[in-house]
C-alpha cells in the first residue's frame, strides 16, 4: 500500500507481481548488452533490474522508496540499489541507457524527470520506458471520484486533485522528449486489459496497493468500506464474471540522446 509515500513492498510483490511480468516485454525493447551501464529508474522490488542484469549489463536500480529498496536488496543482494529522486539524480559514469517500467506515472511533473534522464545519458544513449498512457485506468478513477463525491461529500475539484498519476498522450510525451533534445525512435499507446490476480479479491489488492492518495483522511476500516463501494460502481465494466480486468493503457517509448545536434 502506498500511504504517505510509503509502499507496502510485500503486498506489492505478493499480489502485484504481474507488473514485473508484463515489464519483461519492455526489457526486450531495451535489448541490454553485456558491459553496458544501465539505470533502472523506479526499480521497485528489483525484479526487472535482475532481469536486465542477466544480460551481463552493469545495472543499478534507483527508487524513491526505502521500503521497496530494502526488499529489492533482500531479494537480489548481488545487485546495486540506491535511493534517488527521478526528478533530480546524478550518476557517474554517464549511462548507455535509462530504463523505466510502470514508475514514471507516479510523478506529476514530467519535465524534470525527462531532463534528469537526458543529463545522465551519454551521447547516443537511449531512454526506454513504459508508463500509463492517457485514459489509463479511466473507469477506476471515475469510480474512486464518484465514491468520494457522492458518499463522502468531497467536492469535485478536491477529488480530482487527489489523482496521484500523470498519464500523458503520445503527442504530449514525445513533444516533451523532443523539446529536451531527444530523438524519439519508437512510441506506442495501446490498450492492455490487465487481469488482477486472486479473482474477486483482485480489485481489493489493487486498491490497497495503489489508491491510498485518494483517502488520506480515512482509517483502514473506512477504506475497506470504500473499496466495496468502488467495486459496486465499476463491476460493470471491469468484472468478467470470474476476475477483475483493469482498463490499462500503456505508453511505450524509445528515445535517443543524439551524438550530434541537428539544426
Ligand atoms: C499502471 O501501471 O498503469 C498503474 C499502476 C498503479 C496505479 C495506476 C496505474
Coordinates of N, CA, C and O in Angstrom, one line a residue, residues 47-222:
X47 N 12.8 -6.8 -9.6 CA 12.7 -7.9 -10.5 C 13.2 -7.7 -11.9 O 13.9 -8.5 -12.5
X48 N 12.9 -6.5 -12.4 CA 13.3 -6.2 -13.8 C 14.8 -5.8 -13.8 O 15.5 -6.0 -14.7
X49 N 15.3 -5.2 -12.7 CA 16.7 -4.9 -12.5 C 17.5 -6.2 -12.7 O 18.5 -6.3 -13.4
X50 N 17.0 -7.2 -12.0 CA 17.6 -8.6 -12.1 C 17.5 -9.1 -13.5 O 18.5 -9.7 -14.0
X51 N 16.4 -8.9 -14.1 CA 16.2 -9.4 -15.5 C 17.2 -8.8 -16.4 O 17.8 -9.4 -17.3
X52 N 17.4 -7.5 -16.3 CA 18.4 -6.7 -17.1 C 19.8 -7.2 -16.8 O 20.6 -7.4 -17.7
X53 N 20.1 -7.5 -15.5 CA 21.4 -7.9 -15.1 C 21.8 -9.2 -15.8 O 23.0 -9.5 -16.0
X54 N 20.8 -10.0 -16.1 CA 21.1 -11.4 -16.7 C 21.8 -11.2 -18.1 O 22.4 -12.2 -18.6
X55 N 21.7 -10.0 -18.7 CA 22.3 -9.8 -20.0 C 23.8 -9.6 -19.8 O 24.6 -9.6 -20.8
X56 N 24.3 -9.4 -18.5 CA 25.7 -9.0 -18.3 C 25.9 -7.5 -18.3 O 27.0 -7.0 -18.1
X57 N 24.8 -6.7 -18.4 CA 24.9 -5.3 -18.2 C 25.2 -4.9 -16.8 O 24.8 -5.7 -15.9
X58 N 25.8 -3.8 -16.6 CA 26.0 -3.3 -15.2 C 24.8 -2.4 -14.9 O 24.7 -1.2 -15.3
X59 N 23.9 -2.9 -14.1 CA 22.6 -2.2 -13.9 C 22.5 -1.8 -12.4 O 22.9 -2.5 -11.5
X60 N 22.0 -0.5 -12.2 CA 21.8 0.0 -10.9 C 20.3 0.3 -10.8 O 19.8 1.0 -11.7
X61 N 19.6 -0.2 -9.8 CA 18.2 0.1 -9.5 C 18.1 1.4 -8.7 O 18.7 1.4 -7.6
X62 N 17.3 2.3 -9.1 CA 17.0 3.5 -8.3 C 15.6 3.6 -8.0 O 14.7 3.3 -8.8
X63 N 15.2 4.0 -6.8 CA 13.8 4.2 -6.4 C 13.8 5.2 -5.3 O 14.7 5.4 -4.5
X64 N 12.6 5.8 -5.1 CA 12.5 6.8 -4.1 C 12.1 6.1 -2.8 O 12.3 6.7 -1.7
X65 N 11.6 4.9 -2.8 CA 11.0 4.3 -1.6 C 12.0 3.4 -1.0 O 12.5 2.4 -1.6
X66 N 12.3 3.7 0.3 CA 13.3 2.8 1.0 C 12.7 1.4 1.3 O 13.4 0.4 1.3
X67 N 11.4 1.3 1.4 CA 10.7 0.0 1.6 C 11.0 -0.9 0.4 O 11.3 -2.0 0.6
X68 N 10.8 -0.3 -0.8 CA 11.0 -1.1 -2.0 C 12.5 -1.5 -2.1 O 12.8 -2.6 -2.5
X69 N 13.4 -0.5 -1.8 CA 14.8 -0.8 -2.0 C 15.3 -1.9 -1.0 O 16.1 -2.7 -1.3
X70 N 14.7 -1.8 0.2 CA 15.1 -2.8 1.2 C 14.7 -4.2 0.7 O 15.5 -5.2 0.8
X71 N 13.5 -4.3 0.2 CA 13.0 -5.6 -0.3 C 13.9 -6.0 -1.6 O 14.2 -7.2 -1.7
X72 N 14.2 -5.1 -2.4 CA 15.0 -5.4 -3.6 C 16.4 -5.9 -3.2 O 16.8 -6.9 -3.7
X73 N 17.0 -5.3 -2.2 CA 18.3 -5.7 -1.8 C 18.2 -7.1 -1.1 O 19.2 -7.9 -1.2
X74 N 17.1 -7.3 -0.4 CA 17.0 -8.6 0.3 C 16.9 -9.7 -0.8 O 17.5 -10.8 -0.7
X75 N 16.1 -9.5 -1.9 CA 15.9 -10.5 -2.9 C 17.1 -10.7 -3.8 O 17.4 -11.8 -4.3
X76 N 17.8 -9.5 -4.1 CA 18.9 -9.6 -5.0 C 20.2 -8.9 -4.4 O 20.6 -7.8 -4.8
X77 N 20.8 -9.6 -3.4 CA 21.9 -9.0 -2.7 C 23.1 -8.7 -3.6 O 23.9 -7.9 -3.2
X78 N 23.2 -9.4 -4.7 CA 24.4 -9.2 -5.6 C 24.2 -7.9 -6.4 O 25.2 -7.5 -7.1
X79 N 23.0 -7.3 -6.4 CA 22.8 -6.1 -7.3 C 22.9 -4.9 -6.5 O 22.8 -4.9 -5.2
X80 N 23.1 -3.7 -7.2 CA 23.2 -2.4 -6.5 C 21.9 -1.7 -6.6 O 21.3 -1.5 -7.7
X81 N 21.4 -1.2 -5.5 CA 20.1 -0.4 -5.4 C 20.4 0.8 -4.6 O 21.1 0.8 -3.6
X82 N 19.9 2.0 -5.1 CA 20.1 3.2 -4.4 C 18.9 4.1 -4.4 O 18.1 4.0 -5.3
X83 N 18.8 4.9 -3.3 CA 17.6 5.8 -3.2 C 17.9 7.0 -4.1 O 19.0 7.5 -4.1
X84 N 16.9 7.4 -4.9 CA 17.1 8.6 -5.7 C 15.7 9.2 -6.1 O 14.7 8.5 -6.0
X85 N 15.7 10.5 -6.4 CA 14.5 11.2 -6.8 C 14.7 11.3 -8.4 O 15.6 11.8 -8.9
X86 N 13.7 10.7 -9.1 CA 13.8 10.7 -10.5 C 13.8 12.1 -11.1 O 14.3 12.3 -12.3
X87 N 13.4 13.1 -10.4 CA 13.4 14.5 -10.9 C 14.8 15.1 -10.8 O 15.0 16.2 -11.3
X88 N 15.7 14.4 -10.0 CA 16.9 15.1 -9.7 C 17.9 14.1 -9.3 O 18.1 13.8 -8.1
X89 N 18.6 13.4 -10.3 CA 19.6 12.4 -9.9 C 20.8 12.6 -10.8 O 20.7 13.1 -11.9
X90 N 22.0 12.3 -10.2 CA 23.2 12.5 -11.0 C 24.0 11.2 -10.8 O 24.3 10.8 -9.7
X91 N 24.4 10.7 -12.0 CA 25.1 9.4 -11.9 C 26.4 9.5 -12.7 O 26.5 10.2 -13.7
X92 N 27.4 8.8 -12.1 CA 28.7 8.8 -12.8 C 29.1 7.3 -12.9 O 29.0 6.6 -11.9
X93 N 29.5 6.8 -14.1 CA 29.6 7.5 -15.3 C 28.3 7.7 -16.0 O 27.3 7.2 -15.6
X94 N 28.3 8.5 -17.1 CA 27.1 8.6 -17.9 C 26.7 7.3 -18.4 O 27.5 6.4 -18.7
X95 N 25.4 7.1 -18.6 CA 24.8 5.8 -18.9 C 24.6 5.5 -20.4 O 24.3 6.4 -21.2
X96 N 24.6 4.2 -20.7 CA 24.3 3.8 -22.1 C 22.7 3.8 -22.2 O 22.2 4.0 -23.3
X97 N 22.0 3.5 -21.1 CA 20.6 3.5 -21.2 C 20.0 3.8 -19.8 O 20.5 3.5 -18.8
X98 N 18.8 4.5 -19.9 CA 17.9 4.6 -18.7 C 16.6 3.9 -19.1 O 16.0 4.1 -20.1
X99 N 16.3 3.0 -18.2 CA 15.1 2.1 -18.4 C 14.1 2.4 -17.3 O 14.5 2.7 -16.2
X100 N 12.8 2.4 -17.6 CA 11.8 2.6 -16.6 C 10.5 1.8 -16.9 O 10.0 2.0 -18.0
X101 N 10.0 1.1 -16.0 CA 8.7 0.4 -16.2 C 7.7 0.8 -15.1 O 8.0 0.6 -13.9
X102 N 6.5 1.3 -15.5 CA 5.4 1.5 -14.6 C 5.8 2.3 -13.3 O 5.4 1.9 -12.2
X103 N 6.6 3.3 -13.5 CA 7.0 4.1 -12.4 C 6.8 5.6 -12.6 O 6.3 6.3 -11.8
X104 N 7.0 6.0 -13.9 CA 7.1 7.5 -14.1 C 5.7 8.1 -14.0 O 5.6 9.4 -13.8
X105 N 4.6 7.4 -14.1 CA 3.3 8.0 -14.0 C 3.0 8.4 -12.6 O 2.0 9.1 -12.3
X106 N 3.9 8.0 -11.6 CA 3.7 8.5 -10.2 C 4.2 9.9 -10.0 O 4.1 10.4 -8.9
X107 N 4.8 10.5 -11.0 CA 5.4 11.8 -10.8 C 4.7 12.8 -11.8 O 4.7 12.6 -13.0
X108 N 4.0 13.7 -11.2 CA 3.1 14.6 -11.9 C 3.8 15.7 -12.7 O 3.2 16.4 -13.5
X109 N 5.1 15.8 -12.5 CA 5.9 16.8 -13.2 C 6.9 16.1 -14.1 O 8.0 15.7 -13.6
X110 N 6.6 15.9 -15.4 CA 7.5 15.1 -16.2 C 8.7 15.8 -16.6 O 9.8 15.2 -16.9
X111 N 8.7 17.1 -16.7 CA 9.8 17.9 -17.3 C 11.1 17.6 -16.5 O 12.2 17.3 -17.2
X112 N 11.2 17.7 -15.2 CA 12.5 17.5 -14.5 C 12.9 16.0 -14.6 O 14.1 15.7 -14.6
X113 N 12.0 15.1 -14.8 CA 12.3 13.7 -14.9 C 13.0 13.5 -16.2 O 14.1 12.9 -16.3
X114 N 12.4 14.0 -17.3 CA 13.0 13.8 -18.7 C 14.3 14.5 -18.7 O 15.3 14.0 -19.3
X115 N 14.4 15.7 -18.1 CA 15.7 16.4 -18.1 C 16.8 15.6 -17.4 O 17.9 15.5 -17.8
X116 N 16.5 15.0 -16.2 CA 17.4 14.3 -15.5 C 17.9 13.0 -16.2 O 19.1 12.7 -16.2
X117 N 16.9 12.4 -16.9 CA 17.3 11.2 -17.7 C 18.3 11.6 -18.8 O 19.3 11.0 -19.0
X118 N 17.9 12.7 -19.5 CA 18.8 13.2 -20.5 C 20.2 13.5 -20.0 O 21.2 13.1 -20.6
X119 N 20.3 14.2 -18.9 CA 21.6 14.6 -18.3 C 22.5 13.3 -18.0 O 23.7 13.4 -18.0
X120 N 21.8 12.2 -17.6 CA 22.6 11.1 -17.2 C 22.9 10.1 -18.3 O 23.6 9.1 -18.0
X121 N 22.5 10.4 -19.5 CA 22.8 9.5 -20.7 C 24.1 10.0 -21.4 O 24.3 11.3 -21.5
X122 N 24.9 9.1 -21.9 CA 26.0 9.6 -22.7 C 25.4 9.9 -24.1 O 24.3 9.3 -24.5
X123 N 26.1 10.6 -24.9 CA 25.7 10.9 -26.3 C 25.5 9.5 -27.0 O 26.3 8.6 -26.9
X124 N 24.3 9.3 -27.6 CA 24.0 8.1 -28.3 C 23.2 7.1 -27.3 O 22.7 6.1 -27.8
X125 N 23.1 7.5 -26.1 CA 22.4 6.7 -25.1 C 20.9 6.7 -25.3 O 20.4 7.6 -26.0
X126 N 20.2 5.7 -24.8 CA 18.8 5.5 -25.0 C 18.0 5.5 -23.8 O 18.4 5.1 -22.7
X127 N 16.8 6.1 -23.9 CA 15.8 6.1 -22.8 C 14.6 5.2 -23.3 O 14.0 5.4 -24.4
X128 N 14.4 4.1 -22.5 CA 13.4 3.1 -22.9 C 12.4 3.0 -21.7 O 12.8 2.6 -20.6
X129 N 11.1 3.4 -22.0 CA 10.2 3.5 -20.8 C 8.8 3.0 -21.2 O 8.4 3.2 -22.3
X130 N 8.1 2.5 -20.2 CA 6.7 2.3 -20.3 C 6.0 2.9 -19.1 O 6.5 2.8 -17.9
X131 N 4.9 3.6 -19.3 CA 4.2 4.2 -18.2 C 2.7 4.2 -18.7 O 2.4 3.8 -19.8
X132 N 1.8 4.5 -17.7 CA 0.4 4.6 -18.1 C 0.2 5.7 -19.1 O 0.8 6.8 -18.9
X133 N -0.6 5.5 -20.1 CA -0.9 6.5 -21.1 C -2.2 7.1 -20.9 O -3.0 6.6 -20.1
X134 N -2.5 8.2 -21.6 CA -3.8 8.9 -21.5 C -5.0 7.9 -21.5 O -5.0 7.0 -22.3
X135 N -5.9 8.1 -20.5 CA -7.0 7.2 -20.4 C -6.8 6.0 -19.6 O -7.7 5.2 -19.3
X136 N -5.5 5.8 -19.1 CA -5.2 4.6 -18.2 C -6.1 4.6 -17.0 O -6.4 5.6 -16.4
X137 N -6.6 3.4 -16.7 CA -7.5 3.1 -15.5 C -8.6 4.2 -15.4 O -9.0 4.6 -14.3
X138 N -9.2 4.6 -16.5 CA -10.2 5.6 -16.5 C -11.4 5.2 -15.7 O -11.9 6.0 -14.9
X139 N -11.9 4.0 -15.9 CA -13.1 3.6 -15.1 C -12.8 3.5 -13.6 O -13.6 3.9 -12.8
X140 N -11.6 3.1 -13.2 CA -11.2 3.1 -11.8 C -11.2 4.5 -11.2 O -11.7 4.7 -10.1
X141 N -10.6 5.4 -12.0 CA -10.5 6.8 -11.5 C -11.9 7.3 -11.3 O -12.2 8.0 -10.3
X142 N -12.8 7.1 -12.3 CA -14.1 7.6 -12.2 C -14.8 7.0 -11.0 O -15.5 7.7 -10.3
X143 N -14.7 5.7 -10.8 CA -15.3 5.1 -9.7 C -14.8 5.7 -8.3 O -15.6 6.0 -7.4
X144 N -13.5 5.9 -8.2 CA -13.0 6.4 -7.0 C -13.5 7.8 -6.8 O -13.9 8.2 -5.6
X145 N -13.6 8.6 -7.8 CA -14.0 10.0 -7.7 C -15.5 10.1 -7.3 O -15.9 10.8 -6.4
X146 N -16.3 9.2 -8.0 CA -17.7 9.2 -7.7 C -18.0 8.8 -6.3 O -18.9 9.4 -5.6
X147 N -17.3 7.9 -5.7 CA -17.5 7.5 -4.4 C -17.1 8.6 -3.4 O -17.9 9.0 -2.5
X148 N -16.0 9.3 -3.7 CA -15.6 10.4 -2.8 C -16.6 11.5 -2.8 O -17.0 12.1 -1.8
X149 N -17.1 11.8 -4.1 CA -18.1 13.0 -4.2 C -19.4 12.6 -3.6 O -20.0 13.4 -2.9
X150 N -19.9 11.4 -4.0 CA -21.3 11.1 -3.7 C -21.5 10.6 -2.3 O -22.6 10.8 -1.7
X151 N -20.5 9.9 -1.8 CA -20.7 9.2 -0.5 C -20.0 9.9 0.7 O -20.3 9.7 1.8
X152 N -19.0 10.7 0.3 CA -18.2 11.4 1.4 C -18.1 12.9 1.2 O -17.2 13.5 1.9
X153 N -18.9 13.5 0.4 CA -19.1 14.9 0.2 C -17.7 15.6 -0.1 O -17.5 16.7 0.4
X154 N -16.8 14.9 -0.7 CA -15.6 15.6 -1.2 C -16.0 16.4 -2.5 O -16.6 15.8 -3.4
X155 N -15.6 17.7 -2.6 CA -16.0 18.4 -3.8 C -15.2 18.0 -5.0 O -14.1 17.4 -4.9
X156 N -15.8 18.3 -6.2 CA -15.2 17.7 -7.4 C -13.8 18.1 -7.6 O -12.9 17.3 -8.0
X157 N -13.5 19.4 -7.3 CA -12.1 19.9 -7.5 C -11.1 19.1 -6.6 O -10.1 18.6 -7.1
X158 N -11.5 19.0 -5.4 CA -10.6 18.3 -4.4 C -10.4 16.8 -4.8 O -9.3 16.3 -4.8
X159 N -11.6 16.2 -5.2 CA -11.5 14.8 -5.6 C -10.5 14.6 -6.8 O -9.7 13.7 -6.8
X160 N -10.6 15.5 -7.8 CA -9.7 15.4 -9.0 C -8.2 15.7 -8.6 O -7.3 15.1 -9.1
X161 N -8.1 16.6 -7.6 CA -6.7 16.9 -7.2 C -6.0 15.7 -6.5 O -4.8 15.7 -6.4
X162 N -6.8 14.8 -6.0 CA -6.2 13.6 -5.4 C -5.7 12.6 -6.3 O -5.0 11.7 -5.9
X163 N -6.0 12.7 -7.6 CA -5.5 11.8 -8.6 C -3.9 11.9 -8.5 O -3.4 12.9 -8.8
X164 N -3.2 10.8 -8.2 CA -1.8 10.9 -8.0 C -1.0 10.6 -9.2 O 0.3 10.5 -9.2
X165 N -1.6 10.5 -10.4 CA -0.9 10.0 -11.6 C -0.9 11.0 -12.7 O -1.8 11.8 -12.9
X166 N 0.1 10.7 -13.6 CA 0.3 11.5 -14.8 C 0.3 10.5 -15.9 O 1.2 9.7 -16.1
X167 N -0.8 10.6 -16.7 CA -0.9 9.6 -17.9 C -1.0 10.5 -19.2 O -2.1 10.9 -19.6
X168 N 0.2 10.7 -19.8 CA 0.2 11.6 -21.0 C -0.2 10.9 -22.3 O -0.2 9.6 -22.4
X169 N -0.6 11.7 -23.2 CA -0.9 11.1 -24.6 C 0.5 11.0 -25.3 O 1.5 11.5 -24.8
X170 N 0.5 10.3 -26.4 CA 1.7 10.1 -27.1 C 2.3 11.4 -27.6 O 3.5 11.7 -27.6
X171 N 1.4 12.3 -28.1 CA 1.8 13.6 -28.6 C 2.5 14.5 -27.5 O 3.5 15.1 -27.7
X172 N 1.8 14.5 -26.3 CA 2.3 15.3 -25.2 C 3.7 14.8 -24.8 O 4.6 15.6 -24.6
X173 N 3.8 13.5 -24.6 CA 5.1 13.0 -24.1 C 6.2 13.1 -25.1 O 7.3 13.5 -24.7
X174 N 5.9 12.8 -26.3 CA 7.0 12.8 -27.3 C 7.4 14.3 -27.6 O 8.6 14.6 -27.8
X175 N 6.5 15.2 -27.4 CA 6.9 16.6 -27.6 C 7.8 17.1 -26.4 O 8.8 17.8 -26.7
X176 N 7.5 16.6 -25.2 CA 8.4 16.9 -24.1 C 9.8 16.3 -24.3 O 10.8 17.0 -24.1
X177 N 9.8 15.1 -24.8 CA 11.1 14.4 -25.1 C 11.9 15.2 -26.1 O 13.1 15.5 -26.0
X178 N 11.2 15.6 -27.2 CA 11.9 16.3 -28.3 C 12.4 17.7 -27.8 O 13.5 18.1 -28.1
X179 N 11.6 18.3 -27.0 CA 12.0 19.7 -26.6 C 13.2 19.6 -25.6 O 13.9 20.6 -25.5
X180 N 13.4 18.4 -25.0 CA 14.6 18.3 -24.2 C 15.8 17.9 -25.0 O 17.0 18.0 -24.5
X181 N 15.6 17.5 -26.2 CA 16.8 17.2 -27.1 C 16.8 15.7 -27.6 O 17.7 15.3 -28.3
X182 N 15.8 14.9 -27.1 CA 15.8 13.5 -27.6 C 15.3 13.4 -29.0 O 14.4 14.2 -29.4
X183 N 15.7 12.3 -29.7 CA 15.0 11.9 -30.9 C 14.2 10.7 -30.6 O 14.8 9.7 -30.1
X184 N 12.9 10.8 -30.8 CA 12.0 9.6 -30.4 C 12.0 8.7 -31.6 O 11.6 9.0 -32.7
X185 N 12.4 7.4 -31.4 CA 12.5 6.5 -32.5 C 11.4 5.4 -32.4 O 11.2 4.7 -33.4
X186 N 10.7 5.4 -31.3 CA 9.6 4.5 -31.2 C 8.6 5.1 -30.1 O 9.0 5.5 -29.1
X187 N 7.3 5.0 -30.5 CA 6.3 5.4 -29.5 C 5.0 4.7 -29.8 O 4.6 4.5 -31.0
X188 N 4.4 4.2 -28.8 CA 3.1 3.3 -28.9 C 2.2 3.6 -27.7 O 2.7 3.6 -26.6
X189 N 0.9 3.7 -28.0 CA -0.1 3.9 -27.0 C -1.1 2.9 -27.2 O -1.8 2.9 -28.2
X190 N -1.2 1.9 -26.3 CA -2.1 0.8 -26.6 C -2.9 0.3 -25.4 O -2.5 0.5 -24.3
X191 N -4.0 -0.3 -25.7 CA -4.8 -0.9 -24.6 C -4.2 -2.2 -24.1 O -3.8 -3.0 -24.9
X192 N -4.1 -2.3 -22.8 CA -3.7 -3.6 -22.3 C -4.6 -4.0 -21.1 O -4.2 -3.8 -19.9
X193 N -5.8 -4.6 -21.4 CA -6.6 -5.0 -20.3 C -5.8 -5.9 -19.4 O -5.1 -6.9 -19.9
X194 N -5.8 -5.7 -18.1 CA -4.9 -6.4 -17.2 C -5.7 -7.1 -16.1 O -6.3 -6.5 -15.3
X195 N -5.5 -8.4 -16.2 CA -6.2 -9.3 -15.2 C -5.5 -9.1 -13.8 O -4.3 -9.2 -13.7
X196 N -6.4 -8.8 -12.8 CA -5.8 -8.6 -11.4 C -5.9 -10.0 -10.7 O -7.0 -10.5 -10.6
X197 N -4.8 -10.5 -10.3 CA -4.8 -11.9 -9.7 C -5.7 -12.0 -8.4 O -5.9 -11.0 -7.8
X198 N -6.2 -13.2 -8.2 CA -6.9 -13.5 -7.0 C -8.4 -13.3 -7.1 O -9.1 -12.9 -6.2
X199 N -8.9 -13.5 -8.3 CA -10.4 -13.4 -8.6 C -11.1 -12.3 -8.0 O -10.7 -11.1 -8.1
X200 N -12.2 -12.6 -7.2 CA -13.0 -11.5 -6.6 C -12.1 -10.5 -5.8 O -12.4 -9.3 -5.8
X201 N -11.1 -11.0 -5.2 CA -10.3 -10.1 -4.3 C -9.3 -9.2 -5.1 O -8.6 -8.4 -4.5
X202 N -9.2 -9.5 -6.4 CA -8.1 -8.8 -7.2 C -8.2 -7.3 -7.1 O -7.2 -6.6 -7.0
X203 N -9.4 -6.7 -7.2 CA -9.5 -5.3 -7.1 C -9.2 -4.7 -5.7 O -8.7 -3.6 -5.6
X204 N -9.5 -5.5 -4.7 CA -9.2 -5.1 -3.3 C -7.7 -4.9 -3.2 O -7.2 -3.9 -2.6
X205 N -6.9 -5.9 -3.8 CA -5.5 -5.8 -3.7 C -5.0 -4.5 -4.4 O -4.1 -3.8 -4.0
X206 N -5.5 -4.3 -5.6 CA -5.1 -3.2 -6.4 C -5.4 -1.9 -5.7 O -4.5 -1.0 -5.6
X207 N -6.6 -1.8 -5.1 CA -7.0 -0.5 -4.4 C -6.1 -0.3 -3.2 O -5.6 0.8 -2.9
X208 N -5.8 -1.4 -2.5 CA -5.0 -1.3 -1.3 C -3.6 -0.9 -1.6 O -2.9 -0.2 -0.9
X209 N -3.1 -1.4 -2.8 CA -1.7 -1.1 -3.2 C -1.6 0.3 -3.7 O -0.6 1.0 -3.5
X210 N -2.6 0.8 -4.5 CA -2.4 2.0 -5.3 C -3.3 3.2 -5.0 O -3.0 4.3 -5.5
X211 N -4.3 3.0 -4.3 CA -5.3 4.2 -4.2 C -5.2 5.0 -2.9 O -6.1 5.8 -2.7
X212 N -4.2 4.8 -2.1 CA -4.1 5.4 -0.8 C -4.2 7.0 -0.9 O -4.8 7.6 0.0
X213 N -3.7 7.6 -2.0 CA -3.7 9.0 -2.1 C -5.1 9.6 -2.2 O -5.3 10.8 -2.0
X214 N -6.1 8.8 -2.6 CA -7.4 9.3 -2.7 C -8.1 9.4 -1.3 O -9.1 10.1 -1.1
X215 N -7.5 8.7 -0.3 CA -8.2 8.6 1.0 C -7.3 8.9 2.2 O -7.3 8.1 3.2
X216 N -6.5 10.0 2.2 CA -5.6 10.2 3.3 C -6.2 10.3 4.6 O -5.7 10.0 5.6
X217 N -7.5 10.8 4.7 CA -8.1 11.1 6.0 C -8.9 9.9 6.5 O -9.5 10.0 7.6
X218 N -8.9 8.8 5.8 CA -9.8 7.6 6.2 C -8.9 6.5 6.9 O -7.8 6.3 6.5
X219 N -9.6 5.9 7.9 CA -8.9 4.8 8.6 C -8.9 3.6 7.7 O -9.6 3.5 6.7
X220 N -8.2 2.6 8.1 CA -8.1 1.3 7.3 C -9.5 0.7 7.2 O -9.9 0.1 6.2
X221 N -10.2 0.8 8.3 CA -11.6 0.2 8.3 C -12.5 0.9 7.3 O -13.2 0.3 6.5
X222 N -12.4 2.2 7.3 CA -13.2 3.0 6.4 C -12.8 2.7 4.9 O -13.7 2.6 4.1

